[in-house]
Coordinates of C-alpha atoms in Angstrom, one line a residue:
Chain A
X1 CA 9.8 27.0 73.9
X2 CA 7.6 24.1 74.6
X3 CA 5.0 25.4 72.1
X4 CA 7.5 24.6 69.4
X5 CA 9.7 22.0 71.1
X6 CA 7.7 19.1 69.6
X7 CA 10.8 17.5 68.3
X8 CA 9.6 14.8 65.9
X9 CA 11.5 11.6 65.8
X10 CA 11.6 10.5 62.2
X11 CA 12.1 7.0 63.3
X12 CA 8.6 6.8 64.7
X13 CA 6.9 8.6 61.9
X14 CA 5.0 6.4 59.5
X15 CA 6.6 6.1 56.1
X16 CA 3.7 6.9 53.8
X17 CA 1.2 9.8 53.7
X18 CA -1.2 9.0 56.5
X19 CA -4.9 9.2 56.8
X20 CA -6.5 12.6 57.4
X21 CA -6.4 13.4 61.1
X22 CA -9.6 12.8 62.9
X23 CA -11.5 15.7 64.3
X24 CA -11.2 14.7 67.9
X25 CA -7.5 14.7 67.8
X26 CA -7.4 18.1 66.2
X27 CA -9.4 19.5 69.1
X28 CA -7.0 17.9 71.5
X29 CA -4.2 19.7 69.7
X30 CA -5.9 23.0 70.0
X31 CA -6.7 22.4 73.7
X32 CA -3.2 21.5 74.6
X33 CA -1.9 24.4 72.7
X34 CA -4.3 26.8 74.4
X35 CA -3.1 25.4 77.8
X36 CA 0.4 26.6 76.8
X37 CA -0.4 29.7 74.8
X38 CA -2.6 31.4 77.4
X39 CA -0.2 31.2 80.4
X40 CA 2.6 32.3 78.1
X41 CA 0.6 35.3 76.9
X42 CA -0.2 36.2 80.5
X43 CA 3.4 35.8 81.6
X44 CA 4.8 37.8 78.6
X45 CA 2.3 40.6 79.1
X46 CA 3.1 40.6 82.8
X47 CA 6.8 41.0 82.1
X48 CA 6.0 43.8 79.7
X49 CA 3.8 45.5 82.2
X50 CA 6.3 45.1 85.1
X51 CA 9.0 46.6 82.8
X52 CA 7.0 49.8 82.7
X53 CA 6.6 49.7 86.5
X54 CA 10.3 49.0 87.1
X55 CA 11.3 51.9 84.9
X56 CA 9.8 54.3 87.4
X57 CA 8.9 56.6 84.5
X58 CA 6.0 58.9 84.8
X59 CA 3.9 60.9 82.3
X60 CA 4.0 64.0 84.5
X61 CA 7.5 65.0 83.4
X62 CA 6.5 64.8 79.8
X63 CA 3.1 66.5 80.1
X64 CA 3.8 69.2 82.7
X65 CA 7.4 69.9 82.0
X66 CA 10.2 70.6 84.6
X67 CA 8.3 73.3 86.4
X68 CA 5.4 71.2 87.5
X69 CA 4.2 71.6 91.0
X70 CA 3.7 68.5 93.2
X71 CA -0.1 69.0 93.0
X72 CA 0.0 69.1 89.3
X73 CA 2.1 65.9 89.1
X74 CA -0.3 64.2 91.5
X75 CA -3.2 65.2 89.3
X76 CA -1.6 64.0 86.2
X77 CA -0.7 60.7 87.8
X78 CA -4.3 60.4 88.9
X79 CA -5.6 61.1 85.4
X80 CA -3.5 58.3 84.0
X81 CA -4.6 56.0 86.8
X82 CA -1.1 55.6 88.2
X83 CA -2.1 56.2 91.8
X84 CA -3.9 52.8 92.0
X85 CA -2.3 49.6 93.3
X86 CA -0.1 47.9 90.8
X87 CA -2.3 44.7 90.6
X88 CA -5.3 46.9 89.8
X89 CA -3.4 48.8 87.1
X90 CA -2.3 45.5 85.5
X91 CA -5.9 44.1 85.4
X92 CA -7.2 47.4 84.1
X93 CA -4.5 47.4 81.4
X94 CA -5.3 43.8 80.4
X95 CA -9.0 44.6 80.3
X96 CA -8.2 47.5 78.0
X97 CA -6.1 45.3 75.8
X98 CA -9.0 42.9 75.4
X99 CA -11.1 45.8 74.1
X100 CA -8.3 46.9 71.8
X101 CA -7.5 49.9 74.0
X102 CA -3.8 50.2 74.4
X103 CA -3.9 53.5 76.3
X104 CA -2.6 56.8 75.1
X105 CA 0.9 58.0 74.4
X106 CA 2.4 59.9 77.4
X107 CA 4.1 62.1 74.9
X108 CA 1.4 63.4 72.6
X109 CA -1.8 61.9 73.9
X110 CA -2.5 59.9 70.7
X111 CA -4.1 56.5 71.2
X112 CA -1.4 53.8 71.1
X113 CA -3.6 51.5 69.0
X114 CA -3.8 54.2 66.4
X115 CA 0.0 54.7 66.3
X116 CA 0.6 51.0 66.0
X117 CA -2.1 50.5 63.3
X118 CA -0.4 53.3 61.3
X119 CA 3.1 51.7 61.5
X120 CA 2.4 48.0 61.6
X121 CA 2.0 47.5 57.9
X122 CA 5.4 48.9 57.3
X123 CA 7.1 46.5 59.7
X124 CA 5.0 43.5 58.6
X125 CA 5.8 44.1 54.9
X126 CA 9.5 44.0 55.6
X127 CA 9.3 41.0 58.0
X128 CA 6.9 39.2 55.7
X129 CA 9.1 39.7 52.7
X130 CA 12.1 38.5 54.7
X131 CA 10.2 35.4 55.8
X132 CA 9.3 34.6 52.2
X133 CA 12.9 35.1 50.9
X134 CA 14.2 33.1 53.9
X135 CA 11.8 30.2 53.5
X136 CA 12.1 29.9 49.7
X137 CA 15.9 30.3 49.6
X138 CA 16.5 28.3 52.7
X139 CA 14.4 25.4 51.6
X140 CA 15.9 25.3 48.1
X141 CA 19.5 25.4 49.5
X142 CA 18.7 22.9 52.3
X143 CA 17.1 20.4 50.0
X144 CA 19.7 20.7 47.3
X145 CA 22.5 20.3 49.9
X146 CA 20.9 17.2 51.4
X147 CA 20.2 15.5 48.1
X148 CA 23.7 16.2 46.7
X149 CA 25.4 15.4 50.0
X150 CA 29.2 15.7 49.9
X151 CA 29.1 17.6 46.6
X152 CA 30.6 21.1 46.1
X153 CA 27.0 22.4 46.3
X154 CA 26.6 20.9 49.8
X155 CA 30.0 22.2 51.0
X156 CA 29.1 25.6 49.5
X157 CA 25.7 25.8 51.3
X158 CA 27.3 24.6 54.6
X159 CA 30.1 27.2 54.3
X160 CA 27.6 29.9 53.4
X161 CA 25.4 29.0 56.4
X162 CA 28.3 29.1 58.8
X163 CA 29.4 32.5 57.5
X164 CA 25.9 33.9 57.3
X165 CA 25.0 33.0 60.9
X166 CA 27.9 35.2 61.9
X167 CA 26.6 38.2 60.1
X168 CA 24.5 40.6 62.1
X169 CA 21.6 42.0 60.0
X170 CA 22.8 45.6 60.3
X171 CA 26.2 44.6 58.8
X172 CA 24.5 42.8 56.0
X173 CA 22.3 45.9 55.5
X174 CA 25.3 48.2 55.2
X175 CA 27.0 46.0 52.7
X176 CA 23.8 45.7 50.6
X177 CA 23.4 49.5 50.7
X178 CA 27.0 49.9 49.5
X179 CA 26.6 47.5 46.7
X180 CA 23.0 48.1 45.5
X181 CA 22.5 51.8 46.2
X182 CA 25.9 53.3 46.2
X183 CA 27.8 51.4 43.5
X184 CA 25.1 50.0 41.3
X185 CA 22.6 52.7 42.0
X186 CA 19.8 50.2 41.6
X187 CA 17.7 50.4 44.8
X188 CA 16.8 53.2 47.2
X189 CA 18.5 53.1 50.6
X190 CA 15.9 55.0 52.8
X191 CA 12.3 55.9 53.2
X192 CA 9.0 54.0 52.6
X193 CA 6.3 53.9 49.9
X194 CA 3.0 52.2 50.8
X195 CA 2.0 49.2 48.6
X196 CA -1.3 50.8 47.7
X197 CA 0.5 53.9 46.3
X198 CA 3.1 52.2 44.1
X199 CA 3.6 48.4 44.3
X200 CA 6.8 48.5 42.3
X201 CA 8.3 51.3 44.4
X202 CA 7.2 49.4 47.5
X203 CA 9.0 46.3 46.4
X204 CA 12.2 48.2 45.5
X205 CA 12.2 50.0 48.9
X206 CA 11.7 46.9 51.0
X207 CA 14.1 44.8 48.9
X208 CA 17.3 45.6 50.8
X209 CA 15.9 45.6 54.4
X210 CA 14.1 42.3 53.7
X211 CA 17.1 40.7 52.2
X212 CA 19.3 41.8 55.1
X213 CA 16.8 40.3 57.6
X214 CA 16.4 37.1 55.7
X215 CA 20.1 36.1 55.7
X216 CA 19.8 34.6 59.2
X217 CA 16.7 32.6 58.2
X218 CA 18.3 31.3 55.0
X219 CA 21.4 30.2 57.0
X220 CA 19.4 28.5 59.8
X221 CA 16.7 26.9 57.7
X222 CA 19.1 25.5 55.1
X223 CA 21.3 24.0 57.8
X224 CA 18.5 22.5 59.8
X225 CA 16.7 21.2 56.7
X226 CA 19.9 19.6 55.4
X227 CA 20.5 17.9 58.8
X228 CA 16.9 16.7 59.0
X229 CA 16.7 15.5 55.5
X230 CA 20.1 13.7 55.7
X231 CA 18.9 11.9 58.8
X232 CA 15.5 11.0 57.2
X233 CA 17.2 9.9 53.9
X234 CA 19.2 7.3 55.8
X235 CA 16.1 5.7 57.3
X236 CA 15.1 2.1 56.4
X237 CA 11.8 3.2 54.8
X238 CA 13.7 5.2 52.2
X239 CA 15.6 2.1 51.2
X240 CA 12.3 0.2 51.1
X241 CA 10.8 2.9 48.9
X242 CA 13.8 2.7 46.5
X243 CA 13.5 -1.1 46.4
X244 CA 9.8 -0.8 45.6
X245 CA 10.7 1.3 42.7
X246 CA 9.3 4.7 43.8
X247 CA 10.7 7.7 41.9
X248 CA 13.4 9.7 43.7
X249 CA 11.2 12.8 43.4
X250 CA 8.3 11.0 45.0
X251 CA 10.5 9.7 47.8
X252 CA 12.0 13.1 48.5
X253 CA 8.9 15.2 48.4
X254 CA 6.3 12.9 49.7
X255 CA 8.1 10.8 52.3
X256 CA 11.4 12.4 53.3
X257 CA 10.5 16.0 53.3
X258 CA 7.5 15.3 55.5
X259 CA 9.6 13.6 58.1
X260 CA 12.8 15.6 57.8
X261 CA 11.3 19.1 57.9
X262 CA 10.3 19.0 61.6
X263 CA 13.4 20.6 63.1
X264 CA 13.5 23.2 60.3
X265 CA 9.9 24.2 61.1
X266 CA 10.7 24.4 64.8
X267 CA 13.6 26.6 64.1
X268 CA 11.5 28.8 61.9
X269 CA 9.1 29.3 64.8
X270 CA 12.0 30.5 67.0
X271 CA 13.1 32.9 64.3
X272 CA 9.9 34.9 64.2
X273 CA 10.6 36.9 67.4
X274 CA 14.0 37.7 66.1
X275 CA 12.6 38.8 62.8
X276 CA 10.2 41.2 64.5
X277 CA 13.1 42.4 66.8
X278 CA 15.3 42.9 63.8
X279 CA 12.8 45.5 62.6
X280 CA 14.4 48.0 65.1
X281 CA 17.7 47.8 63.4
X282 CA 16.6 47.8 59.8
X283 CA 14.0 50.5 60.3
X284 CA 16.6 52.7 61.9
X285 CA 19.1 52.1 59.1
X286 CA 16.6 52.7 56.4
X287 CA 14.7 55.4 58.3
X288 CA 11.4 53.6 57.9
X289 CA 8.5 54.7 60.2
X290 CA 7.7 51.2 61.5
X291 CA 6.8 49.9 64.9
X292 CA 10.4 48.8 65.7
X293 CA 11.7 52.3 65.3
X294 CA 8.7 53.7 67.1
X295 CA 9.4 51.4 70.1
X296 CA 13.1 52.4 70.2
X297 CA 12.3 56.1 70.0
X298 CA 9.5 55.8 72.6
X299 CA 11.7 53.9 74.9
X300 CA 14.4 56.5 74.8
X301 CA 11.7 59.2 75.4
X302 CA 10.2 57.2 78.3
X303 CA 6.9 56.9 76.6
X304 CA 5.9 53.7 78.4
X305 CA 2.4 53.0 77.0
X306 CA 3.7 53.1 73.4
X307 CA 6.5 50.7 74.2
X308 CA 4.2 48.3 76.1
X309 CA 1.6 48.4 73.3
X310 CA 4.3 47.6 70.6
X311 CA 5.6 44.7 72.7
X312 CA 2.1 43.3 73.2
X313 CA 1.3 43.4 69.5
X314 CA 4.7 41.7 68.8
X315 CA 4.0 39.0 71.3
X316 CA 0.6 38.4 69.7
X317 CA 2.2 38.1 66.3
X318 CA 4.8 35.7 67.6
X319 CA 2.2 33.5 69.4
X320 CA 0.0 33.4 66.3
X321 CA 3.0 32.4 64.1
X322 CA 3.9 29.7 66.6
X323 CA 0.4 28.4 66.6
X324 CA 0.4 28.1 62.8
X325 CA 3.7 26.4 62.7
X326 CA 2.6 23.9 65.4
X327 CA -0.6 23.1 63.5
X328 CA 1.6 22.6 60.4
X329 CA 3.9 20.3 62.3
X330 CA 0.8 18.3 63.5
X331 CA -0.6 18.1 60.0
X332 CA 2.8 17.2 58.5
X333 CA 3.7 14.6 61.0
X334 CA 0.7 13.0 62.8
X335 CA 3.2 11.2 65.0
X336 CA 4.1 14.4 66.9
X337 CA 0.5 14.6 68.1
X338 CA 0.9 11.4 70.1
X339 CA 2.9 13.2 72.8
X340 CA 1.4 15.5 75.4
Chain B
X1 CA 40.3 19.0 76.5
X2 CA 42.1 22.2 75.4
X3 CA 44.8 20.1 73.7
X4 CA 42.2 18.2 71.7
X5 CA 40.6 21.5 70.7
X6 CA 43.9 22.8 69.4
X7 CA 44.4 19.5 67.6
X8 CA 41.1 19.7 65.8
X9 CA 41.5 21.2 62.4
X10 CA 38.3 23.2 62.4
X11 CA 39.0 25.0 65.7
X12 CA 42.5 26.3 64.9
X13 CA 41.5 29.3 62.7
X14 CA 38.8 30.2 65.3
X15 CA 41.3 30.0 68.2
X16 CA 43.7 32.2 66.2
X17 CA 41.1 34.9 65.6
X18 CA 40.0 34.8 69.2
X19 CA 43.6 35.1 70.4
X20 CA 43.9 38.3 68.3
X21 CA 40.7 39.6 69.7
X22 CA 41.8 38.8 73.3
X23 CA 45.0 40.8 72.6
X24 CA 42.8 43.7 71.3
X25 CA 40.7 43.6 74.5
X26 CA 43.8 43.5 76.8
X27 CA 46.0 45.9 75.0
X28 CA 43.7 47.8 72.6
X29 CA 43.3 51.0 74.7
X30 CA 47.0 51.1 75.4
X31 CA 48.0 50.8 71.7
X32 CA 45.9 53.7 70.4
X33 CA 48.1 55.8 68.2
X34 CA 46.0 58.9 69.0
X35 CA 43.4 60.0 71.5
X36 CA 40.2 58.3 70.3
X37 CA 38.0 61.2 71.4
X38 CA 40.2 64.0 70.1
X39 CA 38.5 65.9 67.2
X40 CA 40.5 67.5 64.5
X41 CA 38.6 70.0 62.3
X42 CA 41.5 70.1 59.8
X43 CA 41.4 66.4 59.1
X44 CA 37.7 65.5 58.5
X45 CA 36.8 62.3 56.6
X46 CA 40.3 61.6 55.5
X47 CA 41.3 58.4 53.7
X48 CA 43.8 56.0 55.1
X49 CA 47.3 57.6 55.4
X50 CA 50.5 57.0 57.3
X51 CA 49.2 59.2 60.1
X52 CA 45.7 57.7 60.2
X53 CA 45.9 54.1 59.1
X54 CA 42.1 53.7 58.8
X55 CA 41.4 57.4 58.1
X56 CA 39.4 59.8 60.1
X57 CA 35.6 60.2 60.7
X58 CA 33.3 63.2 60.3
X59 CA 34.8 64.8 63.4
X60 CA 38.4 64.2 62.4
X61 CA 38.8 61.5 65.0
X62 CA 41.3 58.7 64.2
X63 CA 39.3 55.6 63.3
X64 CA 42.0 53.1 64.2
X65 CA 42.3 54.6 67.7
X66 CA 38.5 54.4 68.2
X67 CA 38.4 50.8 67.0
X68 CA 41.2 49.8 69.4
X69 CA 39.7 51.8 72.3
X70 CA 36.3 50.3 71.7
X71 CA 37.4 46.7 71.8
X72 CA 37.2 46.0 75.5
X73 CA 33.6 47.3 75.9
X74 CA 32.4 45.5 72.9
X75 CA 33.7 42.1 74.0
X76 CA 33.4 42.3 77.7
X77 CA 29.8 43.5 77.6
X78 CA 28.8 40.4 75.7
X79 CA 30.9 38.1 77.9
X80 CA 29.1 39.5 81.0
X81 CA 25.7 39.1 79.5
X82 CA 26.4 35.5 78.7
X83 CA 27.6 35.0 82.3
X84 CA 24.3 36.5 83.6
X85 CA 22.3 34.3 81.2
X86 CA 24.3 31.2 82.2
X87 CA 23.7 31.6 85.9
X88 CA 20.1 32.6 85.7
X89 CA 19.3 29.9 83.1
X90 CA 21.2 26.8 84.0
X91 CA 20.4 26.8 87.7
X92 CA 16.6 27.0 87.4
X93 CA 16.9 24.6 84.5
X94 CA 18.5 22.0 86.7
X95 CA 16.2 22.7 89.6
X96 CA 13.1 22.4 87.4
X97 CA 13.7 18.7 87.2
X98 CA 14.3 18.2 90.9
X99 CA 12.0 20.6 92.6
X100 CA 8.2 20.5 92.8
X101 CA 5.9 20.3 89.8
X102 CA 4.6 23.8 90.5
X103 CA 8.1 25.3 90.1
X104 CA 8.6 23.3 86.9
X105 CA 5.3 24.5 85.4
X106 CA 5.9 28.2 86.4
X107 CA 9.5 28.2 85.2
X108 CA 8.6 26.5 81.9
X109 CA 5.9 29.1 81.2
X110 CA 8.2 32.0 82.2
X111 CA 10.9 30.7 79.8
X112 CA 8.3 30.3 77.0
X113 CA 7.2 33.9 77.7
X114 CA 10.7 35.2 77.5
X115 CA 11.1 33.4 74.2
X116 CA 8.1 35.1 72.7
X117 CA 9.4 38.5 73.4
X118 CA 10.8 40.2 70.3
X119 CA 14.5 40.1 71.2
X120 CA 16.0 43.3 70.1
X121 CA 12.9 45.4 70.6
X122 CA 12.7 44.2 74.2
X123 CA 16.4 44.7 74.8
X124 CA 16.2 48.2 73.5
X125 CA 13.0 48.9 75.5
X126 CA 14.4 47.5 78.7
X127 CA 17.8 49.2 78.5
X128 CA 16.3 52.6 77.5
X129 CA 13.5 52.5 80.1
X130 CA 15.8 51.4 83.0
X131 CA 18.2 54.3 82.3
X132 CA 20.3 53.9 79.2
X133 CA 23.6 52.4 80.3
X134 CA 25.9 49.5 79.7
X135 CA 25.0 47.7 82.9
X136 CA 21.3 47.8 81.9
X137 CA 22.0 46.6 78.4
X138 CA 24.0 43.6 79.7
X139 CA 21.3 42.8 82.2
X140 CA 18.6 43.0 79.5
X141 CA 20.5 40.7 77.1
X142 CA 21.5 38.3 79.9
X143 CA 17.8 37.9 80.9
X144 CA 16.7 37.4 77.3
X145 CA 19.1 34.6 76.7
X146 CA 18.3 32.7 79.9
X147 CA 15.8 30.4 78.1
X148 CA 18.6 28.9 76.0
X149 CA 20.6 28.0 79.1
X150 CA 17.5 26.9 81.0
X151 CA 16.7 24.4 78.3
X152 CA 20.3 23.1 78.2
X153 CA 20.4 22.6 82.0
X154 CA 16.9 21.0 82.0
X155 CA 17.7 18.7 79.1
X156 CA 20.9 17.5 80.7
X157 CA 19.2 16.9 84.0
X158 CA 16.3 15.1 82.4
X159 CA 18.7 12.8 80.5
X160 CA 20.3 11.8 83.8
X161 CA 17.5 11.7 86.3
X162 CA 16.0 8.5 85.1
X163 CA 19.3 6.7 84.3
X164 CA 19.9 3.5 86.1
X165 CA 23.1 4.6 87.8
X166 CA 21.3 7.6 89.3
X167 CA 18.5 5.4 90.5
X168 CA 21.1 3.1 92.1
X169 CA 22.7 6.1 93.7
X170 CA 19.4 7.2 95.1
X171 CA 18.7 3.7 96.4
X172 CA 22.0 3.9 98.2
X173 CA 20.7 7.0 99.9
X174 CA 22.4 9.7 97.9
X175 CA 20.8 13.1 98.4
X176 CA 19.5 15.3 95.5
X177 CA 22.4 17.7 96.1
X178 CA 24.9 14.9 95.8
X179 CA 23.3 13.6 92.6
X180 CA 23.3 17.0 91.0
X181 CA 26.9 17.5 92.0
X182 CA 28.2 14.1 91.1
X183 CA 26.1 13.0 88.1
X184 CA 24.2 15.9 86.6
X185 CA 27.0 18.4 86.5
X186 CA 29.2 15.9 84.6
X187 CA 26.5 15.7 82.0
X188 CA 25.7 19.4 82.0
X189 CA 29.1 21.0 81.7
X190 CA 30.0 19.9 78.2
X191 CA 26.6 21.0 76.9
X192 CA 26.9 24.3 78.8
X193 CA 30.4 24.8 77.3
X194 CA 29.0 24.5 73.8
X195 CA 26.1 26.7 74.5
X196 CA 28.3 29.3 76.2
X197 CA 30.5 29.5 73.1
X198 CA 27.6 29.8 70.8
X199 CA 25.8 32.4 72.9
X200 CA 28.9 34.5 73.2
X201 CA 28.9 34.8 69.5
X202 CA 25.2 35.6 69.5
X203 CA 25.6 38.2 72.3
X204 CA 28.5 39.9 70.5
X205 CA 26.2 40.4 67.6
X206 CA 23.4 41.6 69.8
X207 CA 25.6 44.0 71.8
X208 CA 27.0 45.3 68.5
X209 CA 23.4 45.9 67.3
X210 CA 22.5 47.7 70.5
X211 CA 25.5 50.0 70.5
X212 CA 24.9 50.5 66.8
X213 CA 21.5 51.9 67.8
X214 CA 23.1 54.1 70.5
X215 CA 21.7 51.9 73.2
X216 CA 23.9 51.0 76.2
X217 CA 26.8 53.3 75.5
X218 CA 26.6 57.0 75.2
X219 CA 27.8 58.2 71.8
X220 CA 31.3 59.8 72.1
X221 CA 32.6 56.6 73.7
X222 CA 33.7 54.3 70.9
X223 CA 32.4 50.7 70.4
X224 CA 32.5 48.5 67.3
X225 CA 28.7 48.9 66.8
X226 CA 28.8 52.6 67.4
X227 CA 31.6 53.0 64.8
X228 CA 29.4 51.4 62.2
X229 CA 26.6 53.8 63.1
X230 CA 28.9 56.8 62.4
X231 CA 30.2 55.1 59.3
X232 CA 26.6 54.7 58.0
X233 CA 26.0 58.5 58.2
X234 CA 29.1 59.1 56.1
X235 CA 28.8 56.2 53.7
X236 CA 28.9 58.5 50.6
X237 CA 32.2 60.1 51.7
X238 CA 33.9 57.0 53.1
X239 CA 32.3 53.9 51.5
X240 CA 35.2 51.8 52.8
X241 CA 34.5 53.0 56.4
X242 CA 32.3 50.1 57.6
X243 CA 34.8 47.4 56.6
X244 CA 37.2 47.5 59.5
X245 CA 34.6 47.4 62.4
X246 CA 32.3 45.2 60.3
X247 CA 35.1 42.7 59.7
X248 CA 36.1 42.6 63.4
X249 CA 32.5 41.9 64.5
X250 CA 31.9 39.2 61.8
X251 CA 35.2 37.5 62.4
X252 CA 34.8 37.4 66.1
X253 CA 31.2 36.1 65.9
X254 CA 32.3 33.5 63.3
X255 CA 35.2 32.4 65.4
X256 CA 32.9 31.9 68.5
X257 CA 30.4 29.9 66.4
X258 CA 33.2 27.8 64.9
X259 CA 34.6 27.2 68.4
X260 CA 31.1 26.1 69.6
X261 CA 30.8 23.7 66.6
X262 CA 34.3 22.2 67.4
X263 CA 33.4 21.8 71.1
X264 CA 30.2 20.1 70.1
X265 CA 32.0 17.7 67.9
X266 CA 34.3 16.9 70.7
X267 CA 31.8 16.5 73.4
X268 CA 28.5 15.2 71.9
X269 CA 27.7 12.2 69.8
X270 CA 26.9 13.3 66.3
X271 CA 23.2 12.5 66.6
X272 CA 22.6 15.3 69.1
X273 CA 23.6 17.9 66.5
X274 CA 20.3 19.7 66.3
X275 CA 19.2 19.2 69.8

């Protein structure tokens, strides 16, 4: 996506830590991002809304049952505002979203916002933990492989990344359940405990799902980081820094990482939607009452507002993460701001 | 091209695995030793034996037969979704460079929007709400992978459109259609081949995830992902159950990824690795 496609060219990037960015340029960044983010949000919500329209689903069946008379169906449709033109419905829905009103479930009449607020922390704790594991492990492996290029460590990381990118999260999850709950009997394989009730239990219960979701990120991040760093390490400014007698650590962490981390960060931004999507699978396997499972169950029941609400919240999270990563990219590599 | 692929050392194991998978797809349903749907209440959850090589599931169905019978659906569904994504992605991607700026802007924002959708949640929602079926699932996955192909087509066209030889062709009066046919396609096809291989692997994994969730295929019909779902419910009785379907999925996806890498090494200069 172009919000993340700011591919930095390390050749252009200045070698040394650069001056603090000026305020004006930061505003420009925000403005150009807003020009991309707002249309994308509108388009994504439009797709989400039209999906509900295309489904041809109706709350009448769920509320009134099979024996509903035509008048009753018409009344229910009117109550839900479904007899209005599609464009009006969309605008009304968007206006509701802006107020935090996601509509009510067609199935049990509970406000969708309430349903999501109840389940979001569960999904976020798993996705967040997966992100932390992925970023930490991926960075360590990627940096180590790039620094020790050609060593057994490098080959090991590359082989792991190639294998791991072929592992669907649900397969990893099953293997981890087999090893850690069935054989070693160390970790629970199902359920959920809120952090506020029992932090240790919470950690134990999200450990396997988070690890299963993080494998992809570890593989992708370490591979991209390795490629980016290897490219950056072969730049002339690195030779220059070595000649000037800078310590290897300083060269790596101050100069090379700054310029070589761009592609890895962009990949991370692309991974966020998959991470949220992966919640459907892990929450089903581990029977966790998160938003992924709720979306799947609601979709199968034909509960359109709940599905739409979940999708909108996910889109907002993805856009927010992209924004953060883009700002990070801009801070890390002022050169990327010159474009656009 | 194919000869060079066979000659490359990294592609050979991948091609071997894919050949086996192709055989499974073509002959799998014919080779089933038993009826994949037949239940046997006297042989529930049996271990591997001469009669049931991979044992039986909780309904006494022969696991090997189910695995073989499920092969075509599992593979063909992902191939078809890739085909949908390829056509709906590459064509607008190419056109975005040549048509008006309005088309370019709208298509770029649409692609961005598609990429912000949480992939699996949306695929599940779309399939289920459009009437749970394999066709809907393939369509949903196909639509969701269009951005990848769009960007490949667009990048290739952008790389060519300002090249001097294209400018020369245009000065000689070549039409846009001719330039696309003659110059752009030559540039696009290798990149598309690489992306297609990579996305086939990805789609296999996605389709397996969907069928695992019971989306796209109605339960009694066997699929690789669906087999894993039944294995998960009987994990305590048959802890070895997930290995056969899991291994098939992972090996096929790995082989497609390795093939994509080998193709990339053959077609692209090494610098374009993380493009």
